[in-house]
Amino acid sequence: MYRYLQIRRDGAVEHVTLNRPDVRNAFNDEVVTELRQWAEGLAEDPGVRVVVLAGAGKVFSAGADAAWMARMAEASEAENEADALATTAMLRAINTLPVVVVGRIHGAALGGGSGLAAVCDIVIAEEGAIFGFTETKLGILPAMISPFVLPKIGVSHARALFLTGTRFTAARALAIGLVHTVVAAGQLDAAVADVVREALTAAPTGVAAAKRLIPQVAGRSPEDVAALTAKTIAAQRVSPEGQDGLRAFLEKRQPGWVPQ
Ligand code: COA
């Protein structure tokens, strides 16, 4: 159904793998369209609770396809902007998926590849993986990914890394908040499986509500968000999953959403 994505469903877990290994999973307009369609479809699918985003072949993703970017010189300004907005829409669609999105990073995540890591909730990287906001090395800049990267790494690291385009290690990606766990070579799939198992013990509606809440609360004072946070917990604790989870704890049993 997709040319550049491999999709595999395993119960409530959807594995989506970028599949353009000959160009190191660089993404062009077709990949962007496919990722957006996939994410928008998934957002409507109540059967999925966790997504694992990975790359086929040697690396996770080499970012935007340089040939595609170079070709945009032939397009009008309006076409150029529409094309960039389509990338933003794709990133936003993944960023706002109401499920846990796990990034599985091996080899390299460069440019937009690091941008894709930034729209994941939990990123697990192999220790040899390299990262980088390398766009300025190619004469362009990390524009569409910036609103997704900044909340992860902050202004200080963004300034240092965007302006130099330097490549950096998984250890540094961990230190700045782009990555959450670094594992030894060969341990990536086991680490991803652990985090997937953990994620499946969290209530789906609680996960979706928490994911919606975080960007609404970020950067605001407790006073500013008091009404919102009160409304959110008031609705969740009386909801079927809120009630099941609280009562399950008190009754020393598993709530209904935990896989048997
Ligand atoms: N856009 C288009 N093509 C790309 C690409 C990109 N972002 N990244 C890699 N490719 C292509 C290469 O041109 C090469 O094509 P060829 O076989 O026709 O020569 C092929 O993918 C393999 O790349 P190569 O560099 O030989 O692979 P590698 O395994 O040695 O290294 C990377 C992998 C990802 C480290 C390296 O390809 C790289 O640094 N890519 C650029 C990443 C980048 O700066 N991205 C930001 C883009 S804005």
PDB file of N, CA and C in Angstrom, residues 124-204:
ATOM      1  N   ILE A 124      14.959   5.581  21.752  1.00  0.00           N
ATOM      2  CA  ILE A 124      15.993   4.647  22.183  1.00  0.00           C
ATOM      3  C   ILE A 124      17.032   4.570  21.067  1.00  0.00           C
ATOM      4  N   ALA A 125      18.277   4.795  21.433  1.00  0.00           N
ATOM      5  CA  ALA A 125      19.330   4.831  20.410  1.00  0.00           C
ATOM      6  C   ALA A 125      20.417   3.820  20.729  1.00  0.00           C
ATOM      7  N   GLU A 126      20.954   3.261  19.644  1.00  0.00           N
ATOM      8  CA  GLU A 126      22.127   2.395  19.791  1.00  0.00           C
ATOM      9  C   GLU A 126      23.332   3.295  20.063  1.00  0.00           C
ATOM     10  N   GLU A 127      24.282   2.832  20.870  1.00  0.00           N
ATOM     11  CA  GLU A 127      25.353   3.742  21.320  1.00  0.00           C
ATOM     12  C   GLU A 127      26.196   4.305  20.182  1.00  0.00           C
ATOM     13  N   GLY A 128      26.268   3.596  19.063  1.00  0.00           N
ATOM     14  CA  GLY A 128      27.074   4.103  17.948  1.00  0.00           C
ATOM     15  C   GLY A 128      26.328   5.076  17.040  1.00  0.00           C
ATOM     16  N   ALA A 129      25.059   5.311  17.296  1.00  0.00           N
ATOM     17  CA  ALA A 129      24.274   6.177  16.396  1.00  0.00           C
ATOM     18  C   ALA A 129      24.789   7.609  16.456  1.00  0.00           C
ATOM     19  N   ILE A 130      24.762   8.268  15.287  1.00  0.00           N
ATOM     20  CA  ILE A 130      25.147   9.687  15.289  1.00  0.00           C
ATOM     21  C   ILE A 130      23.929  10.544  14.967  1.00  0.00           C
ATOM     22  N   PHE A 131      23.930  11.729  15.541  1.00  0.00           N
ATOM     23  CA  PHE A 131      22.838  12.681  15.389  1.00  0.00           C
ATOM     24  C   PHE A 131      23.414  13.973  14.843  1.00  0.00           C
ATOM     25  N   GLY A 132      22.551  14.843  14.379  1.00  0.00           N
ATOM     26  CA  GLY A 132      23.050  16.148  13.943  1.00  0.00           C
ATOM     27  C   GLY A 132      21.967  16.938  13.258  1.00  0.00           C
ATOM     28  N   PHE A 133      21.974  18.229  13.520  1.00  0.00           N
ATOM     29  CA  PHE A 133      21.122  19.159  12.774  1.00  0.00           C
ATOM     30  C   PHE A 133      22.063  19.754  11.732  1.00  0.00           C
ATOM     31  N   THR A 134      22.319  18.928  10.707  1.00  0.00           N
ATOM     32  CA  THR A 134      23.425  19.174   9.776  1.00  0.00           C
ATOM     33  C   THR A 134      23.060  20.132   8.644  1.00  0.00           C
ATOM     34  N   GLU A 135      21.824  20.625   8.654  1.00  0.00           N
ATOM     35  CA  GLU A 135      21.333  21.382   7.504  1.00  0.00           C
ATOM     36  C   GLU A 135      22.239  22.536   7.085  1.00  0.00           C
ATOM     37  N   THR A 136      22.779  23.271   8.085  1.00  0.00           N
ATOM     38  CA  THR A 136      23.596  24.442   7.693  1.00  0.00           C
ATOM     39  C   THR A 136      24.852  24.016   6.932  1.00  0.00           C
ATOM     40  N   LYS A 137      25.281  22.780   7.125  1.00  0.00           N
ATOM     41  CA  LYS A 137      26.438  22.294   6.355  1.00  0.00           C
ATOM     42  C   LYS A 137      26.085  22.182   4.868  1.00  0.00           C
ATOM     43  N   LEU A 138      24.772  22.028   4.597  1.00  0.00           N
ATOM     44  CA  LEU A 138      24.325  21.891   3.216  1.00  0.00           C
ATOM     45  C   LEU A 138      23.767  23.212   2.692  1.00  0.00           C
ATOM     46  N   GLY A 139      23.985  24.275   3.440  1.00  0.00           N
ATOM     47  CA  GLY A 139      23.545  25.587   2.967  1.00  0.00           C
ATOM     48  C   GLY A 139      22.100  25.895   3.252  1.00  0.00           C
ATOM     49  N   ILE A 140      21.408  24.982   3.952  1.00  0.00           N
ATOM     50  CA  ILE A 140      20.009  25.261   4.298  1.00  0.00           C
ATOM     51  C   ILE A 140      19.926  25.381   5.828  1.00  0.00           C
ATOM     52  N   LEU A 141      18.768  25.141   6.410  1.00  0.00           N
ATOM     53  CA  LEU A 141      18.672  25.260   7.875  1.00  0.00           C
ATOM     54  C   LEU A 141      17.551  24.384   8.401  1.00  0.00           C
ATOM     55  N   PRO A 142      17.614  24.037   9.690  1.00  0.00           N
ATOM     56  CA  PRO A 142      16.558  23.196  10.271  1.00  0.00           C
ATOM     57  C   PRO A 142      15.340  24.049  10.620  1.00  0.00           C
ATOM     58  N   ALA A 143      14.489  24.293   9.645  1.00  0.00           N
ATOM     59  CA  ALA A 143      13.362  25.215   9.857  1.00  0.00           C
ATOM     60  C   ALA A 143      12.108  24.476  10.324  1.00  0.00           C
ATOM     61  N   MET A 144      11.568  23.573   9.478  1.00  0.00           N
ATOM     62  CA  MET A 144      10.281  22.922   9.819  1.00  0.00           C
ATOM     63  C   MET A 144      10.390  22.075  11.074  1.00  0.00           C
ATOM     64  N   ILE A 145      11.573  21.518  11.301  1.00  0.00           N
ATOM     65  CA  ILE A 145      11.701  20.661  12.492  1.00  0.00           C
ATOM     66  C   ILE A 145      11.881  21.477  13.772  1.00  0.00           C
ATOM     67  N   SER A 146      12.252  22.762  13.632  1.00  0.00           N
ATOM     68  CA  SER A 146      12.650  23.531  14.828  1.00  0.00           C
ATOM     69  C   SER A 146      11.568  23.606  15.910  1.00  0.00           C
ATOM     70  N   PRO A 147      10.275  23.805  15.569  1.00  0.00           N
ATOM     71  CA  PRO A 147       9.290  23.886  16.663  1.00  0.00           C
ATOM     72  C   PRO A 147       9.085  22.570  17.407  1.00  0.00           C
ATOM     73  N   PHE A 148       9.537  21.484  16.811  1.00  0.00           N
ATOM     74  CA  PHE A 148       9.423  20.180  17.479  1.00  0.00           C
ATOM     75  C   PHE A 148      10.713  19.860  18.247  1.00  0.00           C
ATOM     76  N   VAL A 149      11.834  20.367  17.747  1.00  0.00           N
ATOM     77  CA  VAL A 149      13.127  20.088  18.383  1.00  0.00           C
ATOM     78  C   VAL A 149      13.332  20.974  19.614  1.00  0.00           C
ATOM     79  N   LEU A 150      12.955  22.252  19.497  1.00  0.00           N
ATOM     80  CA  LEU A 150      13.204  23.197  20.606  1.00  0.00           C
ATOM     81  C   LEU A 150      12.612  22.742  21.937  1.00  0.00           C
ATOM     82  N   PRO A 151      11.359  22.257  21.962  1.00  0.00           N
ATOM     83  CA  PRO A 151      10.832  21.801  23.258  1.00  0.00           C
ATOM     84  C   PRO A 151      11.593  20.604  23.830  1.00  0.00           C
ATOM     85  N   LYS A 152      12.301  19.878  22.973  1.00  0.00           N
ATOM     86  CA  LYS A 152      13.067  18.725  23.454  1.00  0.00           C
ATOM     87  C   LYS A 152      14.434  19.153  23.976  1.00  0.00           C
ATOM     88  N   ILE A 153      15.173  19.963  23.211  1.00  0.00           N
ATOM     89  CA  ILE A 153      16.577  20.234  23.586  1.00  0.00           C
ATOM     90  C   ILE A 153      16.799  21.635  24.133  1.00  0.00           C
ATOM     91  N   GLY A 154      15.823  22.526  23.967  1.00  0.00           N
ATOM     92  CA  GLY A 154      15.958  23.888  24.498  1.00  0.00           C
ATOM     93  C   GLY A 154      16.761  24.792  23.574  1.00  0.00           C
ATOM     94  N   VAL A 155      16.677  26.072  23.875  1.00  0.00           N
ATOM     95  CA  VAL A 155      17.281  27.098  23.020  1.00  0.00           C
ATOM     96  C   VAL A 155      18.813  26.999  23.021  1.00  0.00           C
ATOM     97  N   SER A 156      19.400  26.738  24.176  1.00  0.00           N
ATOM     98  CA  SER A 156      20.863  26.765  24.262  1.00  0.00           C
ATOM     99  C   SER A 156      21.494  25.698  23.355  1.00  0.00           C
ATOM    100  N   HIS A 157      21.014  24.461  23.469  1.00  0.00           N
ATOM    101  CA  HIS A 157      21.578  23.398  22.620  1.00  0.00           C
ATOM    102  C   HIS A 157      21.206  23.616  21.156  1.00  0.00           C
ATOM    103  N   ALA A 158      20.008  24.152  20.915  1.00  0.00           N
ATOM    104  CA  ALA A 158      19.617  24.414  19.528  1.00  0.00           C
ATOM    105  C   ALA A 158      20.566  25.424  18.897  1.00  0.00           C
ATOM    106  N   ARG A 159      20.910  26.458  19.643  1.00  0.00           N
ATOM    107  CA  ARG A 159      21.820  27.458  19.081  1.00  0.00           C
ATOM    108  C   ARG A 159      23.178  26.843  18.775  1.00  0.00           C
ATOM    109  N   ALA A 160      23.691  26.066  19.699  1.00  0.00           N
ATOM    110  CA  ALA A 160      25.015  25.473  19.479  1.00  0.00           C
ATOM    111  C   ALA A 160      24.994  24.472  18.326  1.00  0.00           C
ATOM    112  N   LEU A 161      23.921  23.675  18.259  1.00  0.00           N
ATOM    113  CA  LEU A 161      23.909  22.570  17.280  1.00  0.00           C
ATOM    114  C   LEU A 161      23.393  22.995  15.907  1.00  0.00           C
ATOM    115  N   PHE A 162      22.393  23.864  15.869  1.00  0.00           N
ATOM    116  CA  PHE A 162      21.870  24.305  14.567  1.00  0.00           C
ATOM    117  C   PHE A 162      22.933  25.152  13.836  1.00  0.00           C
ATOM    118  N   LEU A 163      23.640  25.975  14.611  1.00  0.00           N
ATOM    119  CA  LEU A 163      24.542  26.937  13.959  1.00  0.00           C
ATOM    120  C   LEU A 163      25.828  26.295  13.464  1.00  0.00           C
ATOM    121  N   THR A 164      26.228  25.206  14.077  1.00  0.00           N
ATOM    122  CA  THR A 164      27.447  24.533  13.602  1.00  0.00           C
ATOM    123  C   THR A 164      27.123  23.382  12.657  1.00  0.00           C
ATOM    124  N   GLY A 165      25.949  22.778  12.817  1.00  0.00           N
ATOM    125  CA  GLY A 165      25.616  21.587  12.028  1.00  0.00           C
ATOM    126  C   GLY A 165      26.450  20.389  12.434  1.00  0.00           C
ATOM    127  N   THR A 166      27.093  20.472  13.574  1.00  0.00           N
ATOM    128  CA  THR A 166      28.001  19.399  13.993  1.00  0.00           C
ATOM    129  C   THR A 166      27.262  18.083  14.238  1.00  0.00           C
ATOM    130  N   ARG A 167      27.924  16.993  13.963  1.00  0.00           N
ATOM    131  CA  ARG A 167      27.362  15.663  14.268  1.00  0.00           C
ATOM    132  C   ARG A 167      27.690  15.332  15.714  1.00  0.00           C
ATOM    133  N   PHE A 168      26.783  14.676  16.409  1.00  0.00           N
ATOM    134  CA  PHE A 168      27.058  14.368  17.812  1.00  0.00           C
ATOM    135  C   PHE A 168      26.615  12.956  18.162  1.00  0.00           C
ATOM    136  N   THR A 169      27.146  12.501  19.287  1.00  0.00           N
ATOM    137  CA  THR A 169      26.958  11.098  19.685  1.00  0.00           C
ATOM    138  C   THR A 169      25.595  10.877  20.340  1.00  0.00           C
ATOM    139  N   ALA A 170      25.251   9.593  20.457  1.00  0.00           N
ATOM    140  CA  ALA A 170      24.023   9.226  21.174  1.00  0.00           C
ATOM    141  C   ALA A 170      24.107   9.691  22.627  1.00  0.00           C
ATOM    142  N   ALA A 171      25.324   9.655  23.198  1.00  0.00           N
ATOM    143  CA  ALA A 171      25.483  10.099  24.597  1.00  0.00           C
ATOM    144  C   ALA A 171      25.116  11.576  24.728  1.00  0.00           C
ATOM    145  N   ARG A 172      25.536  12.384  23.747  1.00  0.00           N
ATOM    146  CA  ARG A 172      25.181  13.809  23.822  1.00  0.00           C
ATOM    147  C   ARG A 172      23.682  13.997  23.570  1.00  0.00           C
ATOM    148  N   ALA A 173      23.135  13.216  22.645  1.00  0.00           N
ATOM    149  CA  ALA A 173      21.686  13.299  22.376  1.00  0.00           C
ATOM    150  C   ALA A 173      20.906  12.973  23.649  1.00  0.00           C
ATOM    151  N   LEU A 174      21.427  12.038  24.431  1.00  0.00           N
ATOM    152  CA  LEU A 174      20.797  11.677  25.705  1.00  0.00           C
ATOM    153  C   LEU A 174      20.896  12.847  26.687  1.00  0.00           C
ATOM    154  N   ALA A 175      22.077  13.447  26.735  1.00  0.00           N
ATOM    155  CA  ALA A 175      22.307  14.529  27.706  1.00  0.00           C
ATOM    156  C   ALA A 175      21.426  15.746  27.416  1.00  0.00           C
ATOM    157  N   ILE A 176      21.077  15.985  26.150  1.00  0.00           N
ATOM    158  CA  ILE A 176      20.300  17.192  25.825  1.00  0.00           C
ATOM    159  C   ILE A 176      18.798  16.909  25.721  1.00  0.00           C
ATOM    160  N   GLY A 177      18.389  15.659  25.901  1.00  0.00           N
ATOM    161  CA  GLY A 177      16.955  15.366  25.938  1.00  0.00           C
ATOM    162  C   GLY A 177      16.332  14.936  24.619  1.00  0.00           C
ATOM    163  N   LEU A 178      17.170  14.724  23.596  1.00  0.00           N
ATOM    164  CA  LEU A 178      16.623  14.243  22.317  1.00  0.00           C
ATOM    165  C   LEU A 178      16.376  12.738  22.371  1.00  0.00           C
ATOM    166  N   VAL A 179      17.190  12.068  23.184  1.00  0.00           N
ATOM    167  CA  VAL A 179      17.128  10.613  23.336  1.00  0.00           C
ATOM    168  C   VAL A 179      16.890  10.305  24.805  1.00  0.00           C
ATOM    169  N   HIS A 180      16.213   9.188  25.064  1.00  0.00           N
ATOM    170  CA  HIS A 180      15.895   8.845  26.457  1.00  0.00           C
ATOM    171  C   HIS A 180      16.699   7.667  26.993  1.00  0.00           C
ATOM    172  N   THR A 181      17.113   6.772  26.100  1.00  0.00           N
ATOM    173  CA  THR A 181      17.905   5.617  26.530  1.00  0.00           C
ATOM    174  C   THR A 181      18.929   5.299  25.448  1.00  0.00           C
ATOM    175  N   VAL A 182      20.155   5.017  25.877  1.00  0.00           N
ATOM    176  CA  VAL A 182      21.190   4.578  24.927  1.00  0.00           C
ATOM    177  C   VAL A 182      21.560   3.152  25.299  1.00  0.00           C
ATOM    178  N   VAL A 183      21.593   2.284  24.302  1.00  0.00           N
ATOM    179  CA  VAL A 183      21.887   0.876  24.586  1.00  0.00           C
ATOM    180  C   VAL A 183      23.061   0.395  23.734  1.00  0.00           C
ATOM    181  N   ALA A 184      23.693  -0.666  24.206  1.00  0.00           N
ATOM    182  CA  ALA A 184      24.831  -1.240  23.477  1.00  0.00           C
ATOM    183  C   ALA A 184      24.357  -1.831  22.149  1.00  0.00           C
ATOM    184  N   ALA A 185      25.296  -1.941  21.213  1.00  0.00           N
ATOM    185  CA  ALA A 185      24.997  -2.545  19.907  1.00  0.00           C
ATOM    186  C   ALA A 185      24.356  -3.911  20.134  1.00  0.00           C
ATOM    187  N   GLY A 186      23.305  -4.173  19.366  1.00  0.00           N
ATOM    188  CA  GLY A 186      22.639  -5.470  19.473  1.00  0.00           C
ATOM    189  C   GLY A 186      21.530  -5.515  20.516  1.00  0.00           C
ATOM    190  N   GLN A 187      21.425  -4.456  21.318  1.00  0.00           N
ATOM    191  CA  GLN A 187      20.415  -4.460  22.390  1.00  0.00           C
ATOM    192  C   GLN A 187      19.175  -3.625  22.043  1.00  0.00           C
ATOM    193  N   LEU A 188      19.157  -3.062  20.828  1.00  0.00           N
ATOM    194  CA  LEU A 188      18.103  -2.092  20.493  1.00  0.00           C
ATOM    195  C   LEU A 188      16.708  -2.714  20.514  1.00  0.00           C
ATOM    196  N   ASP A 189      16.554  -3.850  19.873  1.00  0.00           N
ATOM    197  CA  ASP A 189      15.207  -4.440  19.801  1.00  0.00           C
ATOM    198  C   ASP A 189      14.704  -4.875  21.173  1.00  0.00           C
ATOM    199  N   ALA A 190      15.621  -5.386  22.004  1.00  0.00           N
ATOM    200  CA  ALA A 190      15.211  -5.792  23.354  1.00  0.00           C
ATOM    201  C   ALA A 190      14.777  -4.561  24.154  1.00  0.00           C
ATOM    202  N   ALA A 191      15.522  -3.452  24.005  1.00  0.00           N
ATOM    203  CA  ALA A 191      15.182  -2.230  24.746  1.00  0.00           C
ATOM    204  C   ALA A 191      13.851  -1.661  24.253  1.00  0.00           C
ATOM    205  N   VAL A 192      13.631  -1.730  22.942  1.00  0.00           N
ATOM    206  CA  VAL A 192      12.352  -1.253  22.395  1.00  0.00           C
ATOM    207  C   VAL A 192      11.213  -2.128  22.924  1.00  0.00           C
ATOM    208  N   ALA A 193      11.422  -3.433  22.937  1.00  0.00           N
ATOM    209  CA  ALA A 193      10.376  -4.344  23.429  1.00  0.00           C
ATOM    210  C   ALA A 193      10.049  -4.052  24.893  1.00  0.00           C
ATOM    211  N   ASP A 194      11.063  -3.736  25.693  1.00  0.00           N
ATOM    212  CA  ASP A 194      10.825  -3.410  27.114  1.00  0.00           C
ATOM    213  C   ASP A 194       9.941  -2.172  27.248  1.00  0.00           C
ATOM    214  N   VAL A 195      10.260  -1.172  26.467  1.00  0.00           N
ATOM    215  CA  VAL A 195       9.517   0.081  26.591  1.00  0.00           C
ATOM    216  C   VAL A 195       8.090  -0.084  26.048  1.00  0.00           C
ATOM    217  N   VAL A 196       7.939  -0.896  25.020  1.00  0.00           N
ATOM    218  CA  VAL A 196       6.602  -1.171  24.479  1.00  0.00           C
ATOM    219  C   VAL A 196       5.758  -1.885  25.547  1.00  0.00           C
ATOM    220  N   ARG A 197       6.368  -2.866  26.187  1.00  0.00           N
ATOM    221  CA  ARG A 197       5.666  -3.620  27.236  1.00  0.00           C
ATOM    222  C   ARG A 197       5.223  -2.674  28.353  1.00  0.00           C
ATOM    223  N   GLU A 198       6.109  -1.798  28.736  1.00  0.00           N
ATOM    224  CA  GLU A 198       5.806  -0.816  29.788  1.00  0.00           C
ATOM    225  C   GLU A 198       4.656   0.100  29.339  1.00  0.00           C
ATOM    226  N   ALA A 199       4.743   0.567  28.101  1.00  0.00           N
ATOM    227  CA  ALA A 199       3.721   1.502  27.600  1.00  0.00           C
ATOM    228  C   ALA A 199       2.340   0.852  27.579  1.00  0.00           C
ATOM    229  N   LEU A 200       2.303  -0.453  27.333  1.00  0.00           N
ATOM    230  CA  LEU A 200       1.002  -1.138  27.250  1.00  0.00           C
ATOM    231  C   LEU A 200       0.340  -1.304  28.620  1.00  0.00           C
ATOM    232  N   THR A 201       1.072  -0.974  29.693  1.00  0.00           N
ATOM    233  CA  THR A 201       0.451  -1.032  31.021  1.00  0.00           C
ATOM    234  C   THR A 201      -0.168   0.310  31.419  1.00  0.00           C
ATOM    235  N   ALA A 202      -0.011   1.327  30.558  1.00  0.00           N
ATOM    236  CA  ALA A 202      -0.605   2.642  30.835  1.00  0.00           C
ATOM    237  C   ALA A 202      -1.966   2.727  30.137  1.00  0.00           C
ATOM    238  N   ALA A 203      -2.912   3.379  30.797  1.00  0.00           N
ATOM    239  CA  ALA A 203      -4.281   3.448  30.256  1.00  0.00           C
ATOM    240  C   ALA A 203      -4.317   4.278  28.966  1.00  0.00           C
ATOM    241  N   PRO A 204      -4.901   3.732  27.895  1.00  0.00           N
ATOM    242  CA  PRO A 204      -4.902   4.458  26.620  1.00  0.00           C
ATOM    243  C   PRO A 204      -5.491   5.870  26.705  1.00  0.00           C
TER     244      PRO A 204
END
